[in-house]
mmCIF file of C-alpha atoms (C1' of nucleotides) in Angstrom:
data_model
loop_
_atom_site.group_PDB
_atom_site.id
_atom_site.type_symbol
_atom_site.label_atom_id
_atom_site.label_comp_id
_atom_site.label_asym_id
_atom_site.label_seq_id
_atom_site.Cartn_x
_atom_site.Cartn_y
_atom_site.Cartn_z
ATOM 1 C CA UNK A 1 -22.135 -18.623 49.265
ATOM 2 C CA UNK A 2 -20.871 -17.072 46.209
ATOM 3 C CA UNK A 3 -17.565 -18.947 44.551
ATOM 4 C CA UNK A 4 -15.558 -16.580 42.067
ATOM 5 C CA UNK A 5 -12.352 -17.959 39.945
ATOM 6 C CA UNK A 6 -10.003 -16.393 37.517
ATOM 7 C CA UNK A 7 -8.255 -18.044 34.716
ATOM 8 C CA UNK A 8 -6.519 -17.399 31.571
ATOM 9 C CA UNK A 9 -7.082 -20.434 29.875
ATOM 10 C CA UNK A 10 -4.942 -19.497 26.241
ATOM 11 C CA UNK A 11 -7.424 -19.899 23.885
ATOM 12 C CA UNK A 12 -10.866 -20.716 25.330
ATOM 13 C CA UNK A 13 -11.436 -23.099 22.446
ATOM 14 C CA UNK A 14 -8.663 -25.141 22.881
ATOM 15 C CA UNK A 15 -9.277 -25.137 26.364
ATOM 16 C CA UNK A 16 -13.031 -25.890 26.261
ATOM 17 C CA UNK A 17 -12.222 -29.974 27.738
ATOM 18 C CA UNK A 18 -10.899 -29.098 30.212
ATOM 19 C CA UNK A 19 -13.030 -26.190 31.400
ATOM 20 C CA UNK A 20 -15.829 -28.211 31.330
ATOM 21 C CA UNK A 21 -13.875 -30.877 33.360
ATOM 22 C CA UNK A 22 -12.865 -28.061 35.970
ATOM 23 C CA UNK A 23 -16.499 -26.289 36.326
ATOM 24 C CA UNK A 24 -18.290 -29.712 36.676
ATOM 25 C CA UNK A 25 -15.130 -30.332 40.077
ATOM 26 C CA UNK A 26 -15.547 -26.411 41.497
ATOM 27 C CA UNK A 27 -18.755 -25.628 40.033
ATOM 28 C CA UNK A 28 -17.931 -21.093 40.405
ATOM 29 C CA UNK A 29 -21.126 -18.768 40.391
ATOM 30 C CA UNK A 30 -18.492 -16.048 38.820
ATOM 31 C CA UNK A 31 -15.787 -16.810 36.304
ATOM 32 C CA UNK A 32 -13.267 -14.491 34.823
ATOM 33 C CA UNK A 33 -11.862 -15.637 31.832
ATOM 34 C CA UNK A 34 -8.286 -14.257 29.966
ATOM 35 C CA UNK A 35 -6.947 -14.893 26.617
ATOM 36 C CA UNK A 36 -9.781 -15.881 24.944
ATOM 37 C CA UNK A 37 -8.045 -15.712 21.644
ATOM 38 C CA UNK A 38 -11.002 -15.985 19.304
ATOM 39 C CA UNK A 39 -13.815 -13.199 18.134
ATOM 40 C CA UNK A 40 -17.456 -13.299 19.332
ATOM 41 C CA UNK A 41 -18.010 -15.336 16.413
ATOM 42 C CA UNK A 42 -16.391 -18.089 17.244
ATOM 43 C CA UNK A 43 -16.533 -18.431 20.683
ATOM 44 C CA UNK A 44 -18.210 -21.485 22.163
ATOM 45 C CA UNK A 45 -21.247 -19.551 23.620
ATOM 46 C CA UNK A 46 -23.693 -22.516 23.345
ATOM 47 C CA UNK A 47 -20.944 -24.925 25.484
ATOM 48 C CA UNK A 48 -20.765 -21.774 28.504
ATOM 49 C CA UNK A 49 -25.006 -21.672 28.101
ATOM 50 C CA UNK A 50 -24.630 -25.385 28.711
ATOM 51 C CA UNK A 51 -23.004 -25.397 31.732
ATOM 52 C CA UNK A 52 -25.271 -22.812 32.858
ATOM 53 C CA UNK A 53 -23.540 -19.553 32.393
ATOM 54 C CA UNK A 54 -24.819 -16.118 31.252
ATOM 55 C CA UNK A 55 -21.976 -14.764 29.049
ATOM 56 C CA UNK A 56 -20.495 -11.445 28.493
ATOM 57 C CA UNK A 57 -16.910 -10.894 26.425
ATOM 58 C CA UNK A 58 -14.734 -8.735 24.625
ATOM 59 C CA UNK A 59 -13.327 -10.687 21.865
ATOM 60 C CA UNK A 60 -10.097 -9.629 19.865
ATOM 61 C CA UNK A 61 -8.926 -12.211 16.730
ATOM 62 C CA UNK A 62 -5.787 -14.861 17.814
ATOM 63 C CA UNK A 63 -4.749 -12.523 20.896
ATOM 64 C CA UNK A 64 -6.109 -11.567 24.876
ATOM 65 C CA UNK A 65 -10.185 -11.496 24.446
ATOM 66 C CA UNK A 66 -11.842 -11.301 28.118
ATOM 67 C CA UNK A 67 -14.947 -12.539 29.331
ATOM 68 C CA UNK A 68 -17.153 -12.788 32.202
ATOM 69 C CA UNK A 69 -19.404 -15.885 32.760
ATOM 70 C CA UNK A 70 -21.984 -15.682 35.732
ATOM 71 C CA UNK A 71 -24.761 -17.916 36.755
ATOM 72 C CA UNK A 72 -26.571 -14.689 37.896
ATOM 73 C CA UNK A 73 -27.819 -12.153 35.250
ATOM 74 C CA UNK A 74 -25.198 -9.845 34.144
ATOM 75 C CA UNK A 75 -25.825 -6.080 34.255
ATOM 76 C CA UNK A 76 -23.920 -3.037 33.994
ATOM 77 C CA UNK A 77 -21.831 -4.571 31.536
ATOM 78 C CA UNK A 78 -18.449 -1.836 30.620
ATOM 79 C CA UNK A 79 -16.294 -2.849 27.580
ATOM 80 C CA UNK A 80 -12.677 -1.882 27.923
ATOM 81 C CA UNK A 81 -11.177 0.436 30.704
ATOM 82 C CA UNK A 82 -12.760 3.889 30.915
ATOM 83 C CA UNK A 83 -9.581 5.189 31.476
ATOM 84 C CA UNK A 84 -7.713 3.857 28.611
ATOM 85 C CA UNK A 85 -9.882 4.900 25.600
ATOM 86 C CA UNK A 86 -9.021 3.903 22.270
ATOM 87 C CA UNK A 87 -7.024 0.977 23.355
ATOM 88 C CA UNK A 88 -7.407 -1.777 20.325
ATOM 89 C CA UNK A 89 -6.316 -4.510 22.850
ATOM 90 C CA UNK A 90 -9.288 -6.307 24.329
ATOM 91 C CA UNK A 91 -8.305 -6.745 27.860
ATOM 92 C CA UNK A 92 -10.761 -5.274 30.476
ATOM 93 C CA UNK A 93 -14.789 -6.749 30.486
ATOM 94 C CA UNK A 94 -16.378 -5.150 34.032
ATOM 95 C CA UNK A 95 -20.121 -6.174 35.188
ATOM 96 C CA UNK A 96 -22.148 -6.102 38.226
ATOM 97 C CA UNK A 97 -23.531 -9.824 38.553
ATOM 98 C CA UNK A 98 -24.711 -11.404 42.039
ATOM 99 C CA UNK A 99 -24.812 -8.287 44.040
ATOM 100 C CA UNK A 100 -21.020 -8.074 43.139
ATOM 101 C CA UNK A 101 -19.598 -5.491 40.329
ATOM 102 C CA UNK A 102 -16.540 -7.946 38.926
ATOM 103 C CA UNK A 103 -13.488 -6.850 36.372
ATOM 104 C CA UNK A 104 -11.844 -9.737 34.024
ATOM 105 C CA UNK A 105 -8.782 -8.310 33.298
ATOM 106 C CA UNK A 106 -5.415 -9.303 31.551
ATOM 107 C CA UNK A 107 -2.281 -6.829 31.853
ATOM 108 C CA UNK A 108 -0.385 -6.824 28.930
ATOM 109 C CA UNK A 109 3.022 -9.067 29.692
ATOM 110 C CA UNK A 110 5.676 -6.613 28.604
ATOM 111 C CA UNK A 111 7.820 -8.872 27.220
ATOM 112 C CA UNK A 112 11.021 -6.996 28.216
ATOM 113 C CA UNK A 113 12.033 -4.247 30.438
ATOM 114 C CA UNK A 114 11.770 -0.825 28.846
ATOM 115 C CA UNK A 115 10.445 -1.997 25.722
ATOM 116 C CA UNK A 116 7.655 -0.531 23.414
ATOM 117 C CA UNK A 117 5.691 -3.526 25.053
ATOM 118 C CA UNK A 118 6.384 -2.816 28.904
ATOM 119 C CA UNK A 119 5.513 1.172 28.781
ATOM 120 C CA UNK A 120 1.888 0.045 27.297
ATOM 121 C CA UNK A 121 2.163 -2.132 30.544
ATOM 122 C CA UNK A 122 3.115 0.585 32.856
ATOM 123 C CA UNK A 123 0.460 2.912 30.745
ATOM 124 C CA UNK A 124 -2.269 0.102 31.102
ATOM 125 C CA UNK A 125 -1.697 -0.336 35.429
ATOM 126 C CA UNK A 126 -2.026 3.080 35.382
ATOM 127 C CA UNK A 127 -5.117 3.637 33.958
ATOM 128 C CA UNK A 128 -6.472 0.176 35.369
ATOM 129 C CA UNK A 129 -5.161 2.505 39.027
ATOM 130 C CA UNK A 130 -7.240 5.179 38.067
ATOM 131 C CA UNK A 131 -10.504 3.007 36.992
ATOM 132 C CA UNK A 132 -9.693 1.393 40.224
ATOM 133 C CA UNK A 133 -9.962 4.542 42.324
ATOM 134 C CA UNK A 134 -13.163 5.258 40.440
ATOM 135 C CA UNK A 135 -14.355 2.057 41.642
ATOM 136 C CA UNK A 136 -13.844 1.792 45.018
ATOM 137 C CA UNK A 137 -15.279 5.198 45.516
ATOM 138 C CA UNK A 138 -18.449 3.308 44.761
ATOM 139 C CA UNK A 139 -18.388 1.461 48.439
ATOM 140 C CA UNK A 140 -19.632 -1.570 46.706
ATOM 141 C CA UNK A 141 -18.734 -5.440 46.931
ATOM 142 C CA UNK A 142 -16.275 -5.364 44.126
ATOM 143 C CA UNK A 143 -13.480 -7.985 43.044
ATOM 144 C CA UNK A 144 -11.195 -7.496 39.813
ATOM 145 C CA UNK A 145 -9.519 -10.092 39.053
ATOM 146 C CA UNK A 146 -7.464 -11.332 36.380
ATOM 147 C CA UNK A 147 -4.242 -12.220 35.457
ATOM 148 C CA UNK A 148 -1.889 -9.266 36.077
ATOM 149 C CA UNK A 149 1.657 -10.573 34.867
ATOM 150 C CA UNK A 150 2.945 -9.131 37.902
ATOM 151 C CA UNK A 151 4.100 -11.418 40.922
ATOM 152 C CA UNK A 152 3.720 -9.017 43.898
ATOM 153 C CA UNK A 153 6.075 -10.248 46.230
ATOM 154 C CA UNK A 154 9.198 -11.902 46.317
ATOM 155 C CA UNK A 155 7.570 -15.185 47.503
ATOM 156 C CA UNK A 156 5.565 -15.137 44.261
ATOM 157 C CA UNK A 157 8.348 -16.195 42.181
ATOM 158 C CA UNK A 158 10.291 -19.294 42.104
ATOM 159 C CA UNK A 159 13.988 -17.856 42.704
ATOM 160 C CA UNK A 160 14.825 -14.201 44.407
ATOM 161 C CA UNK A 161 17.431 -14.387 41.767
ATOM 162 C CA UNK A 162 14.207 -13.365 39.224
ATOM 163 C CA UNK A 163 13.369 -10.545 41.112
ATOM 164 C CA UNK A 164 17.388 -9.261 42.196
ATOM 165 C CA UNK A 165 18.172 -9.396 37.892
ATOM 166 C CA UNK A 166 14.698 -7.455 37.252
ATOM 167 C CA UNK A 167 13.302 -9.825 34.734
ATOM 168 C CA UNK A 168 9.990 -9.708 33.663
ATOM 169 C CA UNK A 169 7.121 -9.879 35.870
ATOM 170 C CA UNK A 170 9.360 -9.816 38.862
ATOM 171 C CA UNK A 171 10.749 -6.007 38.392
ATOM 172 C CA UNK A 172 11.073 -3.023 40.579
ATOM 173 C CA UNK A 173 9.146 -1.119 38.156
ATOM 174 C CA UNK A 174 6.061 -3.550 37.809
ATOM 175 C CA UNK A 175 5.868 -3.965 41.119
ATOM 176 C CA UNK A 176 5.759 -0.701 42.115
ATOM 177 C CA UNK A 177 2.635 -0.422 39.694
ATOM 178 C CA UNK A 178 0.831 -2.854 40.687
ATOM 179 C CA UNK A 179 0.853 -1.638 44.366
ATOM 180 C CA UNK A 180 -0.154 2.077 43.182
ATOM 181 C CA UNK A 181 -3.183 -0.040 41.861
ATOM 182 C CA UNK A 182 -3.648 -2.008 45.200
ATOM 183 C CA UNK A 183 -3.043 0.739 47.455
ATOM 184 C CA UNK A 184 -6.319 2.576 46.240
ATOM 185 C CA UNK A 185 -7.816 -0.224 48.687
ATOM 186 C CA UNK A 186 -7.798 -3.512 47.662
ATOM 187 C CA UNK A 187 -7.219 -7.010 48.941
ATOM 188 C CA UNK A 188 -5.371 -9.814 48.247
ATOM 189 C CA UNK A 189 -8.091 -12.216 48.370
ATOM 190 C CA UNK A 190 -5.868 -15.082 48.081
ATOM 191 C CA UNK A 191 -2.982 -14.207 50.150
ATOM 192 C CA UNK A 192 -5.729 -13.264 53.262
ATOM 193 C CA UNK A 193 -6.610 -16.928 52.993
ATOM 194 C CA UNK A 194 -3.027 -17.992 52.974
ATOM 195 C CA UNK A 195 -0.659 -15.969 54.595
ATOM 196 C CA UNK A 196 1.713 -18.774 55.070
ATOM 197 C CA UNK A 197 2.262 -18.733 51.617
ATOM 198 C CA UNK A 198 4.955 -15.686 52.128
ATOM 199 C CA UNK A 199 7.351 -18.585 53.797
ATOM 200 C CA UNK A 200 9.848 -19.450 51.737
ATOM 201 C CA UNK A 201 9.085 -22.991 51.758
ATOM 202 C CA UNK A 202 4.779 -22.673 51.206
ATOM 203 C CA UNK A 203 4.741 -20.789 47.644
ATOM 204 C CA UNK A 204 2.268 -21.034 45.741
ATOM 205 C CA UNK A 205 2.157 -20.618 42.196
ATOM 206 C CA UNK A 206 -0.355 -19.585 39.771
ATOM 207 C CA UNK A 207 1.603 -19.659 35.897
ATOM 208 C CA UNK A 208 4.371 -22.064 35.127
ATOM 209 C CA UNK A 209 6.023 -21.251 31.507
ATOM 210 C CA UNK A 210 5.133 -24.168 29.193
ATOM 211 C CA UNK A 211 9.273 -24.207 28.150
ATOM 212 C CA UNK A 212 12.043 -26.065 29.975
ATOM 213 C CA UNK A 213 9.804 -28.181 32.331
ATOM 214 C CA UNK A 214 8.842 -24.990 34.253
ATOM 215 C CA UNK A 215 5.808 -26.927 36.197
ATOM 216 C CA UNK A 216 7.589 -30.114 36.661
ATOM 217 C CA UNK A 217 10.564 -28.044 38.357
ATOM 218 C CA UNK A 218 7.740 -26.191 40.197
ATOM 219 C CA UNK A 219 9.641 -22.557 38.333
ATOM 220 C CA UNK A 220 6.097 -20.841 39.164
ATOM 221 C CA UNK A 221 4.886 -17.369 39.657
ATOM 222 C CA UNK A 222 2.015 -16.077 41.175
ATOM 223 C CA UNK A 223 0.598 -13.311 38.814
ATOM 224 C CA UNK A 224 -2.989 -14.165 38.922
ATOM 225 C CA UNK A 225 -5.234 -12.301 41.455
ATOM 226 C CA UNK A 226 -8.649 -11.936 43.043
ATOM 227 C CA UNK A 227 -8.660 -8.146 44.374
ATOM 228 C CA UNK A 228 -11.094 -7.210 47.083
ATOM 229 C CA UNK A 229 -12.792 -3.840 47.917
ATOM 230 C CA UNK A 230 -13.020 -3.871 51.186
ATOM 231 C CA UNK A 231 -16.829 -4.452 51.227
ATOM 232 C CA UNK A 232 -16.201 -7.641 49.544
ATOM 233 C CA UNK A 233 -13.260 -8.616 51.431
ATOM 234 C CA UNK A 234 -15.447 -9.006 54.887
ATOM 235 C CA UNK A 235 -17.133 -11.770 53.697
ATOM 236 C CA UNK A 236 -13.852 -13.913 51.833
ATOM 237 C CA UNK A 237 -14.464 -17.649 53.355
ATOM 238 C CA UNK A 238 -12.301 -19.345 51.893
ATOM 239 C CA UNK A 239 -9.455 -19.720 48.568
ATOM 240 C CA UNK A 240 -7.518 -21.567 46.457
ATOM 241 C CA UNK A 241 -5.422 -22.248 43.560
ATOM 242 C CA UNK A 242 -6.509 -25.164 41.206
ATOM 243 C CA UNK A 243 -3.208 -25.971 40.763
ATOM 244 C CA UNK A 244 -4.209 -30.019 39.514
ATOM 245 C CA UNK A 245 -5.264 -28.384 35.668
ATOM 246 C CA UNK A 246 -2.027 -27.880 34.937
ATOM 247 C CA UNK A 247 -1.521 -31.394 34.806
ATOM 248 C CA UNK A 248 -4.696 -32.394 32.912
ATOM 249 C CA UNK A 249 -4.054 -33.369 29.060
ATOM 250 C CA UNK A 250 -3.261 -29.451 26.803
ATOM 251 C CA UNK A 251 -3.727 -27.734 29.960
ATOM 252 C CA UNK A 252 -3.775 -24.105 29.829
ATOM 253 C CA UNK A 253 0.103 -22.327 31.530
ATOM 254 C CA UNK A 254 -2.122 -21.053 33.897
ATOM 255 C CA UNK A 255 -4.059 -22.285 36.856
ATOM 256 C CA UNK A 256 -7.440 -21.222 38.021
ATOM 257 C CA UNK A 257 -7.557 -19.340 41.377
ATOM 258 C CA UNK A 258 -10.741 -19.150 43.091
ATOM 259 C CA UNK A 259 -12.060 -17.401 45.924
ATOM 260 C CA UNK A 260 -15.297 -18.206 48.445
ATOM 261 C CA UNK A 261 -17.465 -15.221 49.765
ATOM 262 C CA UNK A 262 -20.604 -15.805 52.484
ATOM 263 C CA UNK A 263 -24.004 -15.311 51.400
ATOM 264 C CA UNK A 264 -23.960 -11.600 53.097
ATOM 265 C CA UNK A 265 -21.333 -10.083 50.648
ATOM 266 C CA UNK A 266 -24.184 -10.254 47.421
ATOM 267 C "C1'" DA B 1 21.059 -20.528 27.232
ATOM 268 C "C1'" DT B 2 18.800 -14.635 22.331
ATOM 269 C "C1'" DG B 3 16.647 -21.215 23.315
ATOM 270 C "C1'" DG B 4 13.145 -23.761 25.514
ATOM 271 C "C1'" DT B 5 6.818 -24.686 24.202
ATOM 272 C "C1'" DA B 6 2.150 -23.501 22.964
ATOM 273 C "C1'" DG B 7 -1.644 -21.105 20.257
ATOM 274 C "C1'" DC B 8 -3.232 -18.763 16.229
ATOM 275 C "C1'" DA B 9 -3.113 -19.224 11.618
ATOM 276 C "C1'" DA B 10 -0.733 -20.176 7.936
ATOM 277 C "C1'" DA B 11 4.836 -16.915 8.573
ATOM 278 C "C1'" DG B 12 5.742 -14.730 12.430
ATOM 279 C "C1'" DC B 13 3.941 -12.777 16.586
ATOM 280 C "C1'" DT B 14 2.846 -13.137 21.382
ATOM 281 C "C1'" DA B 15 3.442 -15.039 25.664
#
DNA sequence: ATGGTAGCAAAGCTA
């Protein structure tokens, strides 16, 4: 069995207690990692090598910063998204580790509708569609995941209200992107697990603002994803969102979300 | 609610 997770942890330094915490309780063969916020310098390679991760990463100073960690050597390794050259933003690491190629990747946020901000969004999910396409030509076990700062459906917000008023995240527009990228073939690793989780009363959330009590109100979204090629999808066993961080002492406004493939997919 | 909190880095930007 191979067990993959995403998480942006905000700042993996910071963060570094309770990621040890977390991989010592799930114990993932694959982890993507978002918002790194350090350099190469200064990230805590020697801590990863501890718990008995290989480590590859894109590092950018104080913002995003993406990184793959794999307990099976990493090869293959592609820095950035083809298909968005020149971009100064570190937010795309892609690998083939395990028999699986994986993606860490972190869409930029937007910050407001029809900003400077949210067209390098809508630029970024298209390119990350094309790259996609590329991909999945490949007919290869093949899962990019990451967080995407897009919840795809209206059960992956807290309120409709969020997603009626077009704020961020939630919008038509962002949306519609992200299912451009998913309809070159991908699957909702997560959501095949737990399909009950489009009831209005089983959401489950993946981000919770740190502002105005947003987790203790349970004001969630889910915009962090596991997508399947079909190839890899076949084999999904099992899924979940490690929802119990978010609690822990500085916890990251993310949670991890992990997904469980059988020993055939690698 | 043009705030609310957190991280980086040393004031304001990003989320």
């Amino acid at each position: 069995m191979t067990l993959i997770a995403t998480w942006n942890v905000n700042s993996i330094r910071t963060r570094l207690p309770i990621l040890e915490k977390w991989v010592a309780h799930r114990n993932p063969d694959i982890i993507l990692l978002q918002e790194l916020k350090c350099m190469e310098e200064t990230f805590p390679l020697t801590a990863m090598e501890d718990l008995g991760y290989n480590v590859e990463m894109l590092g950018q100073k104080s913002y995003n910063g993406v990184a793959i960690l794999s307990k099976y050597p990493i090869e293959d390794v592609v820095h950035g998204l083809p298909t968005l050259s020149n971009d100064p933003q570190a937010r795309y690491i892609e690998a083939f580790c395990g028999g699986i190629r994986v993606a860490s990747v972190y869409v930029p946020n937007g910050q407001k509708i029809d900003s400077d901000k949210f067209n390098y969004k809508m630029n970024f999910l298209k390119a990350l569609k094309k790259h996609a396409r590329a991909l999945l030509a490949q007919d290869e076990s093949l899962i990019i995941g990451g967080d995407y700062n897009v919840a795809p459906d209206l059960c992956d917000g807290h309120n409709p209200d969020i997603f009626e008023k077009n704020r961020i995240l939630c919008s038509l527009q962002e949306r519609e992107a992200l299912k451009n990228v998913i309809n070159e073939g991908l699957i909702d690793g997560y959501r095949v697990v737990h399909p009950e989780t489009l009831h209005e009363n089983q959401k489950k959330f993946s981000w919770w603002d740190y502002r105005s009590g947003s987790y203790e109100n349970n004001k969630g979204y889910r915009i962090d994803h596991l997508y399947c090629s079909p190839k890899a999808a076949d084999f999904i066993q099992n899924s979940g969102i490690d929802i119990e961080t978010r609690l822990q002492e500085r916890p990251s406004d993310h949670a991890p979300v992990w997904l469980s493939l059988t020993p055939t997919a690698n």
